[in-house]
Short mmCIF file of C-alpha atoms and ligand atoms in Angstrom, two decimals:
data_model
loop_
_atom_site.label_atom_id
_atom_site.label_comp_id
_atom_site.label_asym_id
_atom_site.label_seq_id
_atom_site.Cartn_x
_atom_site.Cartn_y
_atom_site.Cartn_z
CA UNK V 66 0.00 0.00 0.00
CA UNK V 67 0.68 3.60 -0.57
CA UNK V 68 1.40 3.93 3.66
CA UNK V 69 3.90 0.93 3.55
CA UNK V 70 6.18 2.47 1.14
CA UNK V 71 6.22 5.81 3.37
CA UNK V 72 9.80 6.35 5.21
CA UNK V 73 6.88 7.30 7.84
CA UNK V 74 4.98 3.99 7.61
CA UNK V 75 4.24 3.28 11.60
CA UNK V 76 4.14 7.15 12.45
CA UNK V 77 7.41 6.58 15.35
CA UNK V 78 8.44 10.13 14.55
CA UNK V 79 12.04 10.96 13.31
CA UNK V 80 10.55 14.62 14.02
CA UNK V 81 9.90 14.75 17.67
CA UNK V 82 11.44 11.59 19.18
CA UNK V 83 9.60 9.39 21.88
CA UNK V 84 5.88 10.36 19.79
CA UNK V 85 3.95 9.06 16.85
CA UNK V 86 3.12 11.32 14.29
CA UNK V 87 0.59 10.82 12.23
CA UNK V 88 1.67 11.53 8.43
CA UNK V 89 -0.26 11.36 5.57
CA UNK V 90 -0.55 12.60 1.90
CA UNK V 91 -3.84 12.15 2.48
CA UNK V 92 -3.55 15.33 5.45
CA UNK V 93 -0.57 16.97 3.52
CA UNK V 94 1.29 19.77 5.99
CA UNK V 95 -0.44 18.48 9.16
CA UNK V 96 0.37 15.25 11.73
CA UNK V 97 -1.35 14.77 14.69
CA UNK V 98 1.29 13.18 17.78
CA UNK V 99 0.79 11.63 20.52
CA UNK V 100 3.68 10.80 23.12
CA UNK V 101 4.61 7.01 23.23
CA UNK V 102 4.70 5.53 26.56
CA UNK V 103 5.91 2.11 25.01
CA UNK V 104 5.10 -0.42 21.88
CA UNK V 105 3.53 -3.18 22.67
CA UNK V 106 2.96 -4.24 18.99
CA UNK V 107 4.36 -4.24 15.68
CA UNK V 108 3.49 -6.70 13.01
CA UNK V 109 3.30 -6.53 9.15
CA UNK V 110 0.28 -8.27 7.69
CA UNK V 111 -0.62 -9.40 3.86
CA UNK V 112 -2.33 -6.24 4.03
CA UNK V 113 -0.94 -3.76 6.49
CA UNK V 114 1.34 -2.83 8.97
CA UNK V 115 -0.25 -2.95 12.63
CA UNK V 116 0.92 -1.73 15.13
CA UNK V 117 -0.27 -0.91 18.82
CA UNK V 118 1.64 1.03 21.84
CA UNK V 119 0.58 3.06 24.68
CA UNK V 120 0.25 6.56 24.56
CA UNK V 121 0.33 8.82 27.81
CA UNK V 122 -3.07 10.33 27.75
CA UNK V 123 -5.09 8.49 25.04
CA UNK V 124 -4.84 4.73 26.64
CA UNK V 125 -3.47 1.86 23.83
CA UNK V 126 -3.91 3.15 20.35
CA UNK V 127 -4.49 0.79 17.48
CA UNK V 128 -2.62 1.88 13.96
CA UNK V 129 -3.06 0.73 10.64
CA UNK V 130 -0.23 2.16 8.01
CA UNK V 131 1.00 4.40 10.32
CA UNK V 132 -2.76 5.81 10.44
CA UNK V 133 -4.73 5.87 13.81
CA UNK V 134 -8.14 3.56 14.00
CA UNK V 135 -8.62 4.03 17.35
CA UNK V 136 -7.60 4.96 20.95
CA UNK V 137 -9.14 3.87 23.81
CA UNK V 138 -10.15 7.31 24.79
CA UNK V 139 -12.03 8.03 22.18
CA UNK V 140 -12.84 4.96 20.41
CA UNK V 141 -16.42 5.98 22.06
CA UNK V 142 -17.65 8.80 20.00
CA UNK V 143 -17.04 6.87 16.86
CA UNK V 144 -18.26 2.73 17.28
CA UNK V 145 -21.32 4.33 19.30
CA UNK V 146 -21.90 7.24 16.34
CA UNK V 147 -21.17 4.72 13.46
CA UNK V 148 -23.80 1.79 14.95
CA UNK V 149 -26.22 3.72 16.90
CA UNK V 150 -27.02 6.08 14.09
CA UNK V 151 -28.42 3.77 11.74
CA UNK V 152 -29.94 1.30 13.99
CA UNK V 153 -31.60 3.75 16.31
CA UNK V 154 -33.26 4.84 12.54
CA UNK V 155 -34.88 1.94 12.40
CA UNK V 156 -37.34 -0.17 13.76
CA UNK V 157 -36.76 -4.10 15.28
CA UNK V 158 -33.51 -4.49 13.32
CA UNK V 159 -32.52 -8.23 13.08
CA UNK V 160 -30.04 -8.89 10.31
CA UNK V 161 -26.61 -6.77 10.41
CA UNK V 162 -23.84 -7.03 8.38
CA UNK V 163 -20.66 -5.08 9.57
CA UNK V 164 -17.78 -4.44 6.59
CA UNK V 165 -14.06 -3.65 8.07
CA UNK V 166 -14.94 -3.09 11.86
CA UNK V 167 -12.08 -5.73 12.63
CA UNK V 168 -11.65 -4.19 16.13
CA UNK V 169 -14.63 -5.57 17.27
CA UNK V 170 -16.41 -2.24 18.74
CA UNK V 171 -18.64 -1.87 16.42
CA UNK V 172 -19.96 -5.66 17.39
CA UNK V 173 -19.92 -4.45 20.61
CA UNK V 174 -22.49 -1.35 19.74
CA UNK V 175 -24.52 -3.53 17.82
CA UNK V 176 -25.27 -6.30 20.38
CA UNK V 177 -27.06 -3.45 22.64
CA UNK V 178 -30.17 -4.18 20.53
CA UNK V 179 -31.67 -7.20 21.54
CA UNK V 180 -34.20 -7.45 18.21
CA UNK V 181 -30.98 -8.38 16.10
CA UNK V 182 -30.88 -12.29 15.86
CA UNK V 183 -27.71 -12.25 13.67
CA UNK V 184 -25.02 -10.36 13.12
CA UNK V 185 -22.08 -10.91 9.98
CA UNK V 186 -18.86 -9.54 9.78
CA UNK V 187 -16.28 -9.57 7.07
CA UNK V 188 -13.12 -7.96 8.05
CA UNK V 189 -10.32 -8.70 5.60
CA UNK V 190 -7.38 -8.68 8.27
CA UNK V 191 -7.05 -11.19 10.44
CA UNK V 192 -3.95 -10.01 12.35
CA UNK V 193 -6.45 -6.80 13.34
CA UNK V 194 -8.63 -9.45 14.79
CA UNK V 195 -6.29 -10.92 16.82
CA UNK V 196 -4.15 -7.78 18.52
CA UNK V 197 -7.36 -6.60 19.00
CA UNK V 198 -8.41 -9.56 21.35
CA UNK V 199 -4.89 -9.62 22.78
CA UNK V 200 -4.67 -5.48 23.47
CA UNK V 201 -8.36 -4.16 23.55
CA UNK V 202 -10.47 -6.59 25.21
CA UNK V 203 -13.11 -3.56 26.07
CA UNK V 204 -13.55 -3.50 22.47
CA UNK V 205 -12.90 -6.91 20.98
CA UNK V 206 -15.47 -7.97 23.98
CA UNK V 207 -17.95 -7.69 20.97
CA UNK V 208 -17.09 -10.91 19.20
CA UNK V 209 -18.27 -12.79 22.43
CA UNK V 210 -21.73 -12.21 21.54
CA UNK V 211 -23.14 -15.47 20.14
CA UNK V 212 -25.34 -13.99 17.22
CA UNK V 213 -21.93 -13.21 16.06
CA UNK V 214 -20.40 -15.02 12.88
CA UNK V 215 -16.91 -13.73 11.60
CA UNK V 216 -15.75 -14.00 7.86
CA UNK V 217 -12.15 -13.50 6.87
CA UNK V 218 -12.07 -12.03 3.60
CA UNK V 219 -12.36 -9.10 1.24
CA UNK V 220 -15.62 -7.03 1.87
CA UNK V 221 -16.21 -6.73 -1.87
CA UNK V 222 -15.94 -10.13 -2.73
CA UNK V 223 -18.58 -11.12 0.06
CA UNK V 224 -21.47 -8.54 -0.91
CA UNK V 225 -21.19 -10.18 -3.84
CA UNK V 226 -22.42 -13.52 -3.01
CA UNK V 227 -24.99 -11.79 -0.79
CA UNK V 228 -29.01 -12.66 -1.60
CA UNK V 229 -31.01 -10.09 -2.58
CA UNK V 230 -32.64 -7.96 0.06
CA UNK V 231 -31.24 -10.22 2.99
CA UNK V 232 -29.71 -7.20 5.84
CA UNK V 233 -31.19 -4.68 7.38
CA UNK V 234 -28.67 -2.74 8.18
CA UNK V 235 -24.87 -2.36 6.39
CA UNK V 236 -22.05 -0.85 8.63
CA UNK V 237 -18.98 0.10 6.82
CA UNK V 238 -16.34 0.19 9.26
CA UNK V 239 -13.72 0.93 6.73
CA UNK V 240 -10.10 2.18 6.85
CA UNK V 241 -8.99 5.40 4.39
CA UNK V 242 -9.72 5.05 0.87
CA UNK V 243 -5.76 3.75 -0.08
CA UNK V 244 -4.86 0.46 0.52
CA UNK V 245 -7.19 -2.49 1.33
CA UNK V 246 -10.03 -0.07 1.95
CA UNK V 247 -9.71 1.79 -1.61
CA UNK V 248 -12.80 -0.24 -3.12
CA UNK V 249 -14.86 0.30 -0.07
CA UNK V 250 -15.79 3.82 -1.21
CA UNK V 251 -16.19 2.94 -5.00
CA UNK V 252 -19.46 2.56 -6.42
CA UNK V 253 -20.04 -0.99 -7.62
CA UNK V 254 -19.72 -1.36 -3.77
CA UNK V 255 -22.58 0.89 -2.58
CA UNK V 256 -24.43 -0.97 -5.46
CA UNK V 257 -24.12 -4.36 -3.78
CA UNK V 258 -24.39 -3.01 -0.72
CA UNK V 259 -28.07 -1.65 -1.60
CA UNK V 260 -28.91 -4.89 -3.69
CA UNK V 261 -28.35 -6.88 0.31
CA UNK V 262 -30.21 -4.63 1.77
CA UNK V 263 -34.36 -5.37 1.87
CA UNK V 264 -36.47 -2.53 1.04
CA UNK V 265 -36.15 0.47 3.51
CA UNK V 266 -32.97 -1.19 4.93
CA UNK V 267 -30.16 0.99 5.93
CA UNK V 268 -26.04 1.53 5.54
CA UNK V 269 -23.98 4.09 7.15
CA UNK V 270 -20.44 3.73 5.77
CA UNK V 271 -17.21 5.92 7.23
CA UNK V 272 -16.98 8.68 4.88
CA UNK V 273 -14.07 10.89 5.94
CA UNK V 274 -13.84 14.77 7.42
CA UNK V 275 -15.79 17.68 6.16
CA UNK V 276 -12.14 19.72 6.84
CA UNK V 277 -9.70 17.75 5.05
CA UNK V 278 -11.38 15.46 2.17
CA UNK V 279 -14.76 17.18 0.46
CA UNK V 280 -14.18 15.98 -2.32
CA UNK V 281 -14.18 12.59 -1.52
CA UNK V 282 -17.11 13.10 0.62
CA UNK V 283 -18.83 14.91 -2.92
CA UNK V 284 -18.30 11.74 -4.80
CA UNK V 285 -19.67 9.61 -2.39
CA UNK V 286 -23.11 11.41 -2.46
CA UNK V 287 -23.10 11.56 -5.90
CA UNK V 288 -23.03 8.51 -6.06
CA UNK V 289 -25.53 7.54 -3.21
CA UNK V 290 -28.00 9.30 -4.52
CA UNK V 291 -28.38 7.52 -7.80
CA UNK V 292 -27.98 4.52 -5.93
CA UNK V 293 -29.89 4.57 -2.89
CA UNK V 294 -33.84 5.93 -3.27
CA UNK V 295 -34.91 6.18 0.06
CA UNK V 296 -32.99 9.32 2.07
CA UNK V 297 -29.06 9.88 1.78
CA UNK V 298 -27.72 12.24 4.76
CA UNK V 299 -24.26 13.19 5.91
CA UNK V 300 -24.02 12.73 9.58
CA UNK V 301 -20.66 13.46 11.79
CA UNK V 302 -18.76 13.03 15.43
CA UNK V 303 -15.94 14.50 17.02
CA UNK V 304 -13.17 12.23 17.39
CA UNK V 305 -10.25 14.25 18.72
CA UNK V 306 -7.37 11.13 17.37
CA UNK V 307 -8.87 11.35 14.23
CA UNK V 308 -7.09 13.78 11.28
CA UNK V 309 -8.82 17.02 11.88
CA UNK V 310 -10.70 15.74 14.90
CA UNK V 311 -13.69 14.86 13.24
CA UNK V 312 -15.06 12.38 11.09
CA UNK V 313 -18.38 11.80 9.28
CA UNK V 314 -20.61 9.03 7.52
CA UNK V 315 -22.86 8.29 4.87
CA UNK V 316 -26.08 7.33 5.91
CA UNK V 317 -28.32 6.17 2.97
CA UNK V 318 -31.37 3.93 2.84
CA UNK V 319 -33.19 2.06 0.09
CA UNK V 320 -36.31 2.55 -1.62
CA UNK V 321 -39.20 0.72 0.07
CA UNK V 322 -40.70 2.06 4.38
CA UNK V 323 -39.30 5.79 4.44
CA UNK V 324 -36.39 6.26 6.97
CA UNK V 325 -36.11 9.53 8.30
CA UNK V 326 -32.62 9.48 10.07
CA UNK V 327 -32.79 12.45 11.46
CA UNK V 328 -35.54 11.26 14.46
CA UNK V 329 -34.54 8.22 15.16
CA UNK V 330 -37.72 6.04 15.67
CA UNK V 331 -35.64 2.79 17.70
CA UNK V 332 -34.19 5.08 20.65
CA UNK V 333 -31.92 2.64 22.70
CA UNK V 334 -33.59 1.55 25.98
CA UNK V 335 -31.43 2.67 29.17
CA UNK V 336 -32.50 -0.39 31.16
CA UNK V 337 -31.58 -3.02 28.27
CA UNK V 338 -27.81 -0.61 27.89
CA UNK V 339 -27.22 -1.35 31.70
CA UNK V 340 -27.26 -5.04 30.47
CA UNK V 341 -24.50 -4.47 28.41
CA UNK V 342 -20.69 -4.60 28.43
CA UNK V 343 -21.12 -0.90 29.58
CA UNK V 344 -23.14 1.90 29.14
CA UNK V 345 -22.93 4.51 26.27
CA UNK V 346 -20.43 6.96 26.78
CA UNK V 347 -21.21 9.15 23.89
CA UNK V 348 -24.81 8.27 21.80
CA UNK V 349 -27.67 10.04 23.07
CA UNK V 350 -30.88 10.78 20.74
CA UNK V 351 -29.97 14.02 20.87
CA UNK V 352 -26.71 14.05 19.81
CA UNK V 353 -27.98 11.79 17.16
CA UNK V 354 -30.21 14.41 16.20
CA UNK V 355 -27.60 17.23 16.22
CA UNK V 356 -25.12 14.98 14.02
CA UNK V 357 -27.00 15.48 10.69
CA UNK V 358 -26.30 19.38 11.45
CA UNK V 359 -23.85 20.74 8.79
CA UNK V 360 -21.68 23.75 8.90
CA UNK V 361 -23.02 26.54 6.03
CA UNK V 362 -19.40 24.99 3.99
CA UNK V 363 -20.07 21.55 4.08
CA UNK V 364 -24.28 22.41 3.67
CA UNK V 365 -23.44 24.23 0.58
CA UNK V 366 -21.70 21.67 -1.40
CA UNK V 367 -23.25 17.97 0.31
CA UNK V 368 -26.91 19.34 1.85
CA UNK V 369 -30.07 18.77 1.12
CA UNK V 370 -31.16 18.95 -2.44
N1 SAM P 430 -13.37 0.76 14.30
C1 SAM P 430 -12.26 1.61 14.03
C2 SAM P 430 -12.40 2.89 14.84
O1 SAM P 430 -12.82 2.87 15.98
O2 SAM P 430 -12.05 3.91 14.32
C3 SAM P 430 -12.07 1.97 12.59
C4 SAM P 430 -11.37 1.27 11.60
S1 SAM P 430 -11.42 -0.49 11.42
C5 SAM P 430 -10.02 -1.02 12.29
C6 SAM P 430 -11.10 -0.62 9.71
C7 SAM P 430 -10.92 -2.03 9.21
O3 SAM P 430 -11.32 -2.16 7.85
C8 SAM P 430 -9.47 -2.50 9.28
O4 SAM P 430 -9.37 -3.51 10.25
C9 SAM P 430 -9.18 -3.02 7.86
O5 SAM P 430 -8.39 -4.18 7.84
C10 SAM P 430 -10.59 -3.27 7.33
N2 SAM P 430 -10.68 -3.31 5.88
C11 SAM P 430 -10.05 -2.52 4.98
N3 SAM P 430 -10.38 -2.88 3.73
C12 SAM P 430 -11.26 -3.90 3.81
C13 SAM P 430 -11.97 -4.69 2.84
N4 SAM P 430 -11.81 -4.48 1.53
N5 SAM P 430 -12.80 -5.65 3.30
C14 SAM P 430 -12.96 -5.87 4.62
N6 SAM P 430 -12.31 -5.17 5.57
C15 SAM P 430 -11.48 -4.18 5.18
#
């Protein structure tokens, strides 16, 4: 991949010693650091490097090609944001498919509902799948749920073999579109991801910051909208780790029982969260609400139509 070939490939900075640095072309003239306390991990996959260490103040931090996935800090206001979004959209939904998500968390976020009977994910990494079970058991505590079944492979390929109209919901837990990711945010793949979807089923897919990669984010609802005929919103979240400290997704859904994302109609039961691993730290139906709010920039160019 473009990040393995980078003399900065794991982020250990040449720049300021003893910190990661998070550099990019994809966030040219800017790198995020965070002070290592100690690695605990490095490992070079078919795919990717991994790599994990402690940081002072964000807890163990998970990177993929010298790019951050997630902290322990923070990995909150994005597994929570990314799951609870669309399922809180919808009523009683039973059939989830998660794409990327190798971490676990967003497993984790999922298994809060109790109407889902089964939940698929097809992470393409393996090696993710295992550090994250050795170094973040808060978050790889989401595989332990028994509705869950795990496929190895490439997300692409398994869409593909996907019957018609069989999930309800589609999470795209993705990394950046270089590398294994790259086809993720093409769209053949939001075609096959509305063709497993049943009618009025939803997807929210990672789709990058409103600060560093518009154009990306243009293409994608371009592309959404001839695709998907129900609603297509752009919804966000602060993640401070995250290049630019926030990040947003697509949230589309197909033609069929009108979902109107924006008042979410499945609000999460407090008693049935207290059941859980732990509560939410971050997803309230407000904040839900507030996400679809878009600065006058981003409104401009990816708002309403
Ligand atoms: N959950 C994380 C967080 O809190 O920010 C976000 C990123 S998650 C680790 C992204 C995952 O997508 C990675 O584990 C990566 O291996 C996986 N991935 C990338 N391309 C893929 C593909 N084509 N099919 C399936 N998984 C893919």
């Amino acid at each position: 991949t473009e990040g393995a070939k980078d003399p900065h490939a794991n982020g250990l900075s040449s720049v300021i010693p003893g910190w990661f640095s998070e550099i990019s072309s994809m966030w040219p003239g800017e790198a995020h650091s965070l002070k290592v306390e100690k690695i605990l991990f490095q490992g070079k996959s078919e795919y990717q490097n991994v790599m994990v260490f402690q940081s002072s103040t964000y807890g163990k931090v998970l990177v993929l090609d010298g790019v951050i996935q997630l902290t322990e800090r923070d990995e909150c206001a994005y597994q929570e944001m990314i799951t609870q979004l669309p399922l809180c959209s919808i009523p009683n939904p039973k059939k989830v498919l998660v794409i990327g998500g190798g971490d676990g968390g967003v497993l984790r976020e999922i298994a809060r509902h109790s109407s889902v009977e089964k939940i698929d994910i097809c992470e393409i990494d393996k090696m993710v799948v295992d550090v994250s079970k050795q170094y973040f058991p808060d978050v790889a505590v989401g595989y332990e749920d028994p509705r869950v079944t795990l496929h190895i492979g490439d997300g692409v390929a398994f869409l593909k073999k996907v019957p018609e109209g069989t999930y309800d919901a589609v999470i795209v837990d993705s990394s950046d579109p270089i590398g294994p990711a790259q086809e993720l945010f093409e769209k053949p793949f939001f075609q096959s991801v509305a063709k497993a979807l049943r009618p009025g089923g939803v997807v929210c897919t990672q789709a990058e910051s409103i600060w560093l990669h518009m154009d990306i984010i243009e293409d994608i609802v371009v592309n959404c909208r001839q695709i998907f005929k129900g609603s297509v919103n752009y919804a966000w979240t602060t993640v401070p780790t995250y290049p630019s400290g926030m990040i947003g997704f697509m949230l589309c859904s197909t033609e069929g029982p009108p979902v109107d994302f924006k008042h979410p109609v499945n609000p999460i039961d407090e008693k049935e969260c207290q059941k859980s691993v732990r509560p939410l730290k971050f997803y309230n139906s407000e904040i839900h609400t507030a996400a679809f709010c878009l600065p006058s920039f981003a409104k401009r160019k990816i708002g309403p139509k």
